[in-house]
Amino acid sequence: MSDDTALVVRDEGPVRHLILDRPRKLNALDLDQHVRIKRAVEAATADQSVRVLVLSGEGRAFCAGDDLTAEPPEGEDPMAGRRVDLDLGAGPAFLLESAAVLRACPKPTVVLLHGHALGSGYDYSLSCDFRLATEDVNYGDPRIHRALWAAEGWSYKLPRLVNQSIVAPVAYLGETMDGPTAYARGLVHRVYPAGADLRLAAKPFFDELAGLDPRAYAQTKARMLASVDLDFAHALAFSP
């Protein structure tokens, strides 16, 4: 892809928007875009003026998943020498890293889901603190129907977000969800009317998050993630 305009970074006061801007491809992702996202999240984490990080997509979709037509990446491969060949390709392999950086971001992270929100876009969404969606979103990871497996991190995150009865149809059957279904299953926190401009409609929520104490939020988030990622005894030891 090698198009630096494919990811738009826009600040609205203390809210930083990372906007996938490849609408003709429904914001499908290749390695270059994964690298951009990782670097943008790292920059937002280091910038004290940023209080909230919002990930969204331009056009008719948040993200249709991996770009299966992508050309080989230009320049240095960030996974060179440390990628196991699982027929995944460099982009999906690097997604493990970039999604982990997003998940660990100490600031409030929000993803706006509309149109198609599938595959690697679905994985990024599970790394965010809050997921907001339109009623008519097509949300999930149907790649099992193409004999692909959950190798990009969401197989770890999904069962930590919802119970096993919900994991089964989403992971094993590749069922996708609309907004109300995802909300009922606990995967989406707020649902907006079909066609809503989520960046505008959710602005009051962004402002609410921006008003929270950054240090308290970061400490609370670190403890919540530790409680999820560690066993009970170690999680207790992590708390003050």
PDB file of C-alpha atoms in Angstrom:
ATOM      1  CA  MET A   1       0.000   0.000   0.000  1.00  0.00           C
ATOM      2  CA  SER A   2       2.828   2.417   1.001  1.00  0.00           C
ATOM      3  CA  ASP A   3       0.428   5.386   1.075  1.00  0.00           C
ATOM      4  CA  ASP A   4       1.018   7.522   4.148  1.00  0.00           C
ATOM      5  CA  THR A   5      -2.394   9.160   3.703  1.00  0.00           C
ATOM      6  CA  ALA A   6      -4.117   5.806   4.350  1.00  0.00           C
ATOM      7  CA  LEU A   7      -4.154   6.574   8.085  1.00  0.00           C
ATOM      8  CA  VAL A   8      -5.394  10.017   9.095  1.00  0.00           C
ATOM      9  CA  VAL A   9      -4.371  11.340  12.525  1.00  0.00           C
ATOM     10  CA  ARG A  10      -6.676  14.126  13.655  1.00  0.00           C
ATOM     11  CA  ASP A  11      -6.858  15.880  17.020  1.00  0.00           C
ATOM     12  CA  GLU A  12     -10.096  17.365  18.308  1.00  0.00           C
ATOM     13  CA  GLY A  13      -9.024  18.931  21.577  1.00  0.00           C
ATOM     14  CA  PRO A  14      -7.806  16.126  23.859  1.00  0.00           C
ATOM     15  CA  VAL A  15      -9.314  13.432  21.606  1.00  0.00           C
ATOM     16  CA  ARG A  16      -7.046  11.900  18.973  1.00  0.00           C
ATOM     17  CA  HIS A  17      -8.735  10.181  16.052  1.00  0.00           C
ATOM     18  CA  LEU A  18      -6.945   7.484  14.063  1.00  0.00           C
ATOM     19  CA  ILE A  19      -9.001   7.155  10.879  1.00  0.00           C
ATOM     20  CA  LEU A  20      -8.482   4.317   8.423  1.00  0.00           C
ATOM     21  CA  ASP A  21      -8.759   6.123   5.096  1.00  0.00           C
ATOM     22  CA  ARG A  22      -8.806   3.628   2.275  1.00  0.00           C
ATOM     23  CA  PRO A  23     -12.526   3.621   1.533  1.00  0.00           C
ATOM     24  CA  ARG A  24     -12.314   2.055  -1.929  1.00  0.00           C
ATOM     25  CA  LYS A  25     -10.830  -1.036  -0.244  1.00  0.00           C
ATOM     26  CA  LEU A  26     -13.296  -0.831   2.653  1.00  0.00           C
ATOM     27  CA  ASN A  27     -10.225   0.002   4.762  1.00  0.00           C
ATOM     28  CA  ALA A  28      -8.717  -3.460   4.380  1.00  0.00           C
ATOM     29  CA  LEU A  29      -5.333  -3.708   6.093  1.00  0.00           C
ATOM     30  CA  ASP A  30      -1.891  -4.711   4.896  1.00  0.00           C
ATOM     31  CA  LEU A  31       1.446  -4.682   6.711  1.00  0.00           C
ATOM     32  CA  ASP A  32       2.139  -0.999   6.010  1.00  0.00           C
ATOM     33  CA  GLN A  33      -1.144  -0.012   7.626  1.00  0.00           C
ATOM     34  CA  HIS A  34      -0.554  -2.234  10.654  1.00  0.00           C
ATOM     35  CA  VAL A  35       2.812  -0.540  11.131  1.00  0.00           C
ATOM     36  CA  ARG A  36       1.191   2.895  10.869  1.00  0.00           C
ATOM     37  CA  ILE A  37      -1.434   1.991  13.453  1.00  0.00           C
ATOM     38  CA  LYS A  38       1.163   0.685  15.906  1.00  0.00           C
ATOM     39  CA  ARG A  39       3.322   3.793  15.555  1.00  0.00           C
ATOM     40  CA  ALA A  40       0.299   6.100  15.876  1.00  0.00           C
ATOM     41  CA  VAL A  41      -0.843   4.369  19.072  1.00  0.00           C
ATOM     42  CA  GLU A  42       2.668   4.611  20.511  1.00  0.00           C
ATOM     43  CA  ALA A  43       2.796   8.319  19.643  1.00  0.00           C
ATOM     44  CA  ALA A  44      -0.597   8.951  21.256  1.00  0.00           C
ATOM     45  CA  THR A  45       0.477   7.066  24.368  1.00  0.00           C
ATOM     46  CA  ALA A  46       3.568   9.262  24.712  1.00  0.00           C
ATOM     47  CA  ASP A  47       1.721  12.541  24.027  1.00  0.00           C
ATOM     48  CA  GLN A  48       0.428  13.970  27.308  1.00  0.00           C
ATOM     49  CA  SER A  49      -2.019  16.244  25.500  1.00  0.00           C
ATOM     50  CA  VAL A  50      -3.954  13.193  24.231  1.00  0.00           C
ATOM     51  CA  ARG A  51      -6.586  12.056  26.719  1.00  0.00           C
ATOM     52  CA  VAL A  52      -8.668   9.724  24.504  1.00  0.00           C
ATOM     53  CA  LEU A  53      -7.773   7.613  21.474  1.00  0.00           C
ATOM     54  CA  VAL A  54     -10.491   6.810  18.911  1.00  0.00           C
ATOM     55  CA  LEU A  55     -10.104   4.349  16.035  1.00  0.00           C
ATOM     56  CA  SER A  56     -12.544   4.545  13.121  1.00  0.00           C
ATOM     57  CA  GLY A  57     -12.850   4.089   9.372  1.00  0.00           C
ATOM     58  CA  GLU A  58     -13.725   6.418   6.504  1.00  0.00           C
ATOM     59  CA  GLY A  59     -16.397   5.532   3.966  1.00  0.00           C
ATOM     60  CA  ARG A  60     -18.763   2.574   3.997  1.00  0.00           C
ATOM     61  CA  ALA A  61     -16.913   0.393   6.500  1.00  0.00           C
ATOM     62  CA  PHE A  62     -14.722   0.447   9.570  1.00  0.00           C
ATOM     63  CA  CYS A  63     -12.494  -2.332   8.210  1.00  0.00           C
ATOM     64  CA  ALA A  64     -13.249  -5.303   5.970  1.00  0.00           C
ATOM     65  CA  GLY A  65     -10.268  -7.265   7.312  1.00  0.00           C
ATOM     66  CA  ASP A  66      -6.981  -8.212   5.669  1.00  0.00           C
ATOM     67  CA  ASP A  67      -6.136  -6.885   2.221  1.00  0.00           C
ATOM     68  CA  LEU A  68      -5.784 -10.109   0.243  1.00  0.00           C
ATOM     69  CA  THR A  69      -4.630  -8.198  -2.849  1.00  0.00           C
ATOM     70  CA  ALA A  70      -1.820  -6.314  -1.112  1.00  0.00           C
ATOM     71  CA  GLU A  71       1.581  -6.057  -2.728  1.00  0.00           C
ATOM     72  CA  PRO A  72       4.670  -7.129  -0.735  1.00  0.00           C
ATOM     73  CA  PRO A  73       5.704  -4.420   1.744  1.00  0.00           C
ATOM     74  CA  GLU A  74       8.282  -1.858   0.732  1.00  0.00           C
ATOM     75  CA  GLY A  75      11.424  -1.386   2.782  1.00  0.00           C
ATOM     76  CA  GLU A  76      12.356  -3.392   5.852  1.00  0.00           C
ATOM     77  CA  ASP A  77      10.009  -6.138   7.009  1.00  0.00           C
ATOM     78  CA  PRO A  78       9.444  -5.532  10.759  1.00  0.00           C
ATOM     79  CA  MET A  79       8.876  -9.252  11.240  1.00  0.00           C
ATOM     80  CA  ALA A  80      12.071 -10.339   9.472  1.00  0.00           C
ATOM     81  CA  GLY A  81      13.885 -13.030  11.383  1.00  0.00           C
ATOM     82  CA  ARG A  82      11.174 -13.552  13.969  1.00  0.00           C
ATOM     83  CA  ARG A  83       8.115 -14.743  12.094  1.00  0.00           C
ATOM     84  CA  VAL A  84       7.078 -18.372  12.147  1.00  0.00           C
ATOM     85  CA  ASP A  85       5.788 -19.417   8.729  1.00  0.00           C
ATOM     86  CA  LEU A  86       2.154 -20.299   9.353  1.00  0.00           C
ATOM     87  CA  ASP A  87       0.970 -19.137   5.936  1.00  0.00           C
ATOM     88  CA  LEU A  88      -0.292 -16.008   7.666  1.00  0.00           C
ATOM     89  CA  GLY A  89       1.862 -13.451   5.912  1.00  0.00           C
ATOM     90  CA  ALA A  90       3.667 -10.501   7.451  1.00  0.00           C
ATOM     91  CA  GLY A  91       0.567  -8.332   7.975  1.00  0.00           C
ATOM     92  CA  PRO A  92      -1.458 -10.722  10.138  1.00  0.00           C
ATOM     93  CA  ALA A  93       1.687 -11.713  12.037  1.00  0.00           C
ATOM     94  CA  PHE A  94       2.521  -8.078  12.813  1.00  0.00           C
ATOM     95  CA  LEU A  95      -1.085  -7.525  13.912  1.00  0.00           C
ATOM     96  CA  LEU A  96      -0.290  -9.529  17.039  1.00  0.00           C
ATOM     97  CA  GLU A  97       2.148  -6.788  18.005  1.00  0.00           C
ATOM     98  CA  SER A  98       0.144  -3.760  16.964  1.00  0.00           C
ATOM     99  CA  ALA A  99      -3.065  -4.997  18.602  1.00  0.00           C
ATOM    100  CA  ALA A 100      -1.134  -5.717  21.803  1.00  0.00           C
ATOM    101  CA  VAL A 101       0.190  -2.141  21.835  1.00  0.00           C
ATOM    102  CA  LEU A 102      -3.365  -0.840  21.432  1.00  0.00           C
ATOM    103  CA  ARG A 103      -4.660  -3.085  24.218  1.00  0.00           C
ATOM    104  CA  ALA A 104      -1.925  -1.909  26.598  1.00  0.00           C
ATOM    105  CA  CYS A 105      -2.454   1.811  25.878  1.00  0.00           C
ATOM    106  CA  PRO A 106      -3.028   3.404  29.311  1.00  0.00           C
ATOM    107  CA  LYS A 107      -5.490   5.941  27.917  1.00  0.00           C
ATOM    108  CA  PRO A 108      -9.184   5.392  27.115  1.00  0.00           C
ATOM    109  CA  THR A 109      -9.459   3.703  23.718  1.00  0.00           C
ATOM    110  CA  VAL A 110     -12.654   3.631  21.663  1.00  0.00           C
ATOM    111  CA  VAL A 111     -13.425   1.964  18.353  1.00  0.00           C
ATOM    112  CA  LEU A 112     -16.294   3.063  16.105  1.00  0.00           C
ATOM    113  CA  LEU A 113     -17.841   0.195  14.158  1.00  0.00           C
ATOM    114  CA  HIS A 114     -19.960   0.673  11.055  1.00  0.00           C
ATOM    115  CA  GLY A 115     -20.459  -1.132   7.764  1.00  0.00           C
ATOM    116  CA  HIS A 116     -18.124  -4.129   7.776  1.00  0.00           C
ATOM    117  CA  ALA A 117     -15.983  -4.646  10.882  1.00  0.00           C
ATOM    118  CA  LEU A 118     -14.380  -7.994  10.171  1.00  0.00           C
ATOM    119  CA  GLY A 119     -11.179 -10.016  10.455  1.00  0.00           C
ATOM    120  CA  SER A 120      -8.225  -7.939  11.551  1.00  0.00           C
ATOM    121  CA  GLY A 121     -10.552  -4.981  12.120  1.00  0.00           C
ATOM    122  CA  TYR A 122     -12.503  -7.170  14.536  1.00  0.00           C
ATOM    123  CA  ASP A 123      -9.254  -8.043  16.303  1.00  0.00           C
ATOM    124  CA  TYR A 124      -8.297  -4.391  16.747  1.00  0.00           C
ATOM    125  CA  SER A 125     -11.757  -3.675  18.113  1.00  0.00           C
ATOM    126  CA  LEU A 126     -11.339  -6.300  20.855  1.00  0.00           C
ATOM    127  CA  SER A 127      -8.168  -4.497  21.946  1.00  0.00           C
ATOM    128  CA  CYS A 128     -10.099  -1.294  22.703  1.00  0.00           C
ATOM    129  CA  ASP A 129     -11.727  -0.392  26.008  1.00  0.00           C
ATOM    130  CA  PHE A 130     -15.020   0.616  24.398  1.00  0.00           C
ATOM    131  CA  ARG A 131     -16.767  -0.538  21.231  1.00  0.00           C
ATOM    132  CA  LEU A 132     -19.521   1.659  19.744  1.00  0.00           C
ATOM    133  CA  ALA A 133     -21.483   0.463  16.737  1.00  0.00           C
ATOM    134  CA  THR A 134     -24.285   1.292  14.348  1.00  0.00           C
ATOM    135  CA  GLU A 135     -27.352  -0.939  14.290  1.00  0.00           C
ATOM    136  CA  ASP A 136     -26.525  -2.310  10.853  1.00  0.00           C
ATOM    137  CA  VAL A 137     -22.853  -3.132  11.397  1.00  0.00           C
ATOM    138  CA  ASN A 138     -21.585  -6.502  10.116  1.00  0.00           C
ATOM    139  CA  TYR A 139     -19.256  -7.462  12.958  1.00  0.00           C
ATOM    140  CA  GLY A 140     -17.126 -10.538  13.619  1.00  0.00           C
ATOM    141  CA  ASP A 141     -14.587 -12.857  12.045  1.00  0.00           C
ATOM    142  CA  PRO A 142     -15.984 -15.295   9.468  1.00  0.00           C
ATOM    143  CA  ARG A 143     -12.564 -16.522   8.299  1.00  0.00           C
ATOM    144  CA  ILE A 144     -13.203 -20.018   9.630  1.00  0.00           C
ATOM    145  CA  HIS A 145     -15.371 -20.449   6.521  1.00  0.00           C
ATOM    146  CA  ARG A 146     -12.178 -20.065   4.493  1.00  0.00           C
ATOM    147  CA  ALA A 147     -10.394 -22.676   6.645  1.00  0.00           C
ATOM    148  CA  LEU A 148      -8.463 -19.965   8.501  1.00  0.00           C
ATOM    149  CA  TRP A 149      -8.023 -20.028  12.242  1.00  0.00           C
ATOM    150  CA  ALA A 150      -8.017 -17.413  14.991  1.00  0.00           C
ATOM    151  CA  ALA A 151      -4.281 -16.816  14.963  1.00  0.00           C
ATOM    152  CA  GLU A 152      -4.172 -13.059  15.518  1.00  0.00           C
ATOM    153  CA  GLY A 153      -4.946 -12.636  19.206  1.00  0.00           C
ATOM    154  CA  TRP A 154      -8.721 -12.442  19.390  1.00  0.00           C
ATOM    155  CA  SER A 155      -8.872 -16.113  20.412  1.00  0.00           C
ATOM    156  CA  TYR A 156      -7.250 -14.897  23.653  1.00  0.00           C
ATOM    157  CA  LYS A 157      -9.353 -11.762  24.075  1.00  0.00           C
ATOM    158  CA  LEU A 158     -12.835 -12.958  23.156  1.00  0.00           C
ATOM    159  CA  PRO A 159     -13.291 -15.514  25.999  1.00  0.00           C
ATOM    160  CA  ARG A 160     -12.050 -12.884  28.454  1.00  0.00           C
ATOM    161  CA  LEU A 161     -14.727 -10.448  27.323  1.00  0.00           C
ATOM    162  CA  VAL A 162     -17.772 -12.739  27.125  1.00  0.00           C
ATOM    163  CA  ASN A 163     -18.812 -16.154  28.368  1.00  0.00           C
ATOM    164  CA  GLN A 164     -18.306 -19.455  26.580  1.00  0.00           C
ATOM    165  CA  SER A 165     -21.862 -19.707  25.276  1.00  0.00           C
ATOM    166  CA  ILE A 166     -21.232 -16.547  23.247  1.00  0.00           C
ATOM    167  CA  VAL A 167     -17.716 -17.570  22.193  1.00  0.00           C
ATOM    168  CA  ALA A 168     -19.016 -20.728  20.492  1.00  0.00           C
ATOM    169  CA  PRO A 169     -21.091 -19.234  17.629  1.00  0.00           C
ATOM    170  CA  VAL A 170     -18.715 -16.326  17.086  1.00  0.00           C
ATOM    171  CA  ALA A 171     -15.475 -18.328  17.061  1.00  0.00           C
ATOM    172  CA  TYR A 172     -16.489 -21.826  15.972  1.00  0.00           C
ATOM    173  CA  LEU A 173     -19.226 -20.949  13.477  1.00  0.00           C
ATOM    174  CA  GLY A 174     -17.895 -17.596  12.291  1.00  0.00           C
ATOM    175  CA  GLU A 175     -21.245 -15.903  12.914  1.00  0.00           C
ATOM    176  CA  THR A 176     -21.239 -12.157  12.379  1.00  0.00           C
ATOM    177  CA  MET A 177     -23.417  -9.798  14.394  1.00  0.00           C
ATOM    178  CA  ASP A 178     -25.339  -6.608  13.875  1.00  0.00           C
ATOM    179  CA  GLY A 179     -25.174  -3.867  16.490  1.00  0.00           C
ATOM    180  CA  PRO A 180     -28.078  -4.968  18.712  1.00  0.00           C
ATOM    181  CA  THR A 181     -26.858  -8.574  18.720  1.00  0.00           C
ATOM    182  CA  ALA A 182     -23.322  -7.557  19.652  1.00  0.00           C
ATOM    183  CA  TYR A 183     -24.732  -5.314  22.380  1.00  0.00           C
ATOM    184  CA  ALA A 184     -26.894  -8.101  23.779  1.00  0.00           C
ATOM    185  CA  ARG A 185     -23.842 -10.372  23.860  1.00  0.00           C
ATOM    186  CA  GLY A 186     -21.790  -7.793  25.732  1.00  0.00           C
ATOM    187  CA  LEU A 187     -19.305  -7.088  22.947  1.00  0.00           C
ATOM    188  CA  VAL A 188     -20.574  -3.600  22.089  1.00  0.00           C
ATOM    189  CA  HIS A 189     -21.170  -0.908  24.694  1.00  0.00           C
ATOM    190  CA  ARG A 190     -23.434   1.482  22.778  1.00  0.00           C
ATOM    191  CA  VAL A 191     -25.498   1.211  19.599  1.00  0.00           C
ATOM    192  CA  TYR A 192     -26.437   4.110  17.325  1.00  0.00           C
ATOM    193  CA  PRO A 193     -28.942   4.298  14.438  1.00  0.00           C
ATOM    194  CA  ALA A 194     -27.928   2.952  11.049  1.00  0.00           C
ATOM    195  CA  GLY A 195     -26.103   5.582   9.035  1.00  0.00           C
ATOM    196  CA  ALA A 196     -25.139   7.660  12.066  1.00  0.00           C
ATOM    197  CA  ASP A 197     -21.912   9.648  11.944  1.00  0.00           C
ATOM    198  CA  LEU A 198     -20.317   7.939  14.923  1.00  0.00           C
ATOM    199  CA  ARG A 199     -17.532  10.481  15.352  1.00  0.00           C
ATOM    200  CA  LEU A 200     -20.204  13.153  15.794  1.00  0.00           C
ATOM    201  CA  ALA A 201     -22.814  11.092  17.650  1.00  0.00           C
ATOM    202  CA  ALA A 202     -20.332   9.755  20.198  1.00  0.00           C
ATOM    203  CA  LYS A 203     -18.620  13.094  20.900  1.00  0.00           C
ATOM    204  CA  PRO A 204     -20.347  13.519  24.291  1.00  0.00           C
ATOM    205  CA  PHE A 205     -18.949  10.135  25.293  1.00  0.00           C
ATOM    206  CA  PHE A 206     -15.444  11.135  24.173  1.00  0.00           C
ATOM    207  CA  ASP A 207     -15.768  14.319  26.242  1.00  0.00           C
ATOM    208  CA  GLU A 208     -16.828  12.256  29.256  1.00  0.00           C
ATOM    209  CA  LEU A 209     -13.754  10.049  28.909  1.00  0.00           C
ATOM    210  CA  ALA A 210     -11.486  13.066  28.414  1.00  0.00           C
ATOM    211  CA  GLY A 211     -12.728  14.495  31.705  1.00  0.00           C
ATOM    212  CA  LEU A 212     -11.514  11.511  33.712  1.00  0.00           C
ATOM    213  CA  ASP A 213      -8.289  11.705  35.694  1.00  0.00           C
ATOM    214  CA  PRO A 214      -5.563  10.225  33.408  1.00  0.00           C
ATOM    215  CA  ARG A 215      -3.509   8.741  36.226  1.00  0.00           C
ATOM    216  CA  ALA A 216      -6.493   7.088  37.869  1.00  0.00           C
ATOM    217  CA  TYR A 217      -7.668   5.694  34.531  1.00  0.00           C
ATOM    218  CA  ALA A 218      -4.232   4.317  33.660  1.00  0.00           C
ATOM    219  CA  GLN A 219      -3.842   2.654  37.051  1.00  0.00           C
ATOM    220  CA  THR A 220      -7.347   1.196  36.955  1.00  0.00           C
ATOM    221  CA  LYS A 221      -6.816  -0.134  33.442  1.00  0.00           C
ATOM    222  CA  ALA A 222      -3.456  -1.684  34.348  1.00  0.00           C
ATOM    223  CA  ARG A 223      -5.032  -3.490  37.292  1.00  0.00           C
ATOM    224  CA  MET A 224      -7.993  -4.663  35.248  1.00  0.00           C
ATOM    225  CA  LEU A 225      -5.735  -6.105  32.558  1.00  0.00           C
ATOM    226  CA  ALA A 226      -3.532  -7.704  35.191  1.00  0.00           C
ATOM    227  CA  SER A 227      -6.557  -9.311  36.792  1.00  0.00           C
ATOM    228  CA  VAL A 228      -7.565 -10.756  33.422  1.00  0.00           C
ATOM    229  CA  ASP A 229      -4.104 -11.850  32.375  1.00  0.00           C
ATOM    230  CA  LEU A 230      -2.774 -13.236  35.669  1.00  0.00           C
ATOM    231  CA  ASP A 231      -3.981 -15.977  37.932  1.00  0.00           C
ATOM    232  CA  PHE A 232      -5.877 -14.953  41.087  1.00  0.00           C
ATOM    233  CA  ALA A 233      -2.906 -15.007  43.474  1.00  0.00           C
ATOM    234  CA  HIS A 234      -0.678 -12.940  41.210  1.00  0.00           C
ATOM    235  CA  ALA A 235      -3.501 -10.488  40.445  1.00  0.00           C
ATOM    236  CA  LEU A 236      -3.966  -9.873  44.175  1.00  0.00           C
ATOM    237  CA  ALA A 237      -0.252  -9.302  44.594  1.00  0.00           C
ATOM    238  CA  PHE A 238      -0.349  -6.740  41.777  1.00  0.00           C
ATOM    239  CA  SER A 239      -2.932  -4.603  43.615  1.00  0.00           C
ATOM    240  CA  PRO A 240      -1.789  -2.179  46.313  1.00  0.00           C
TER     241      PRO A 240
END
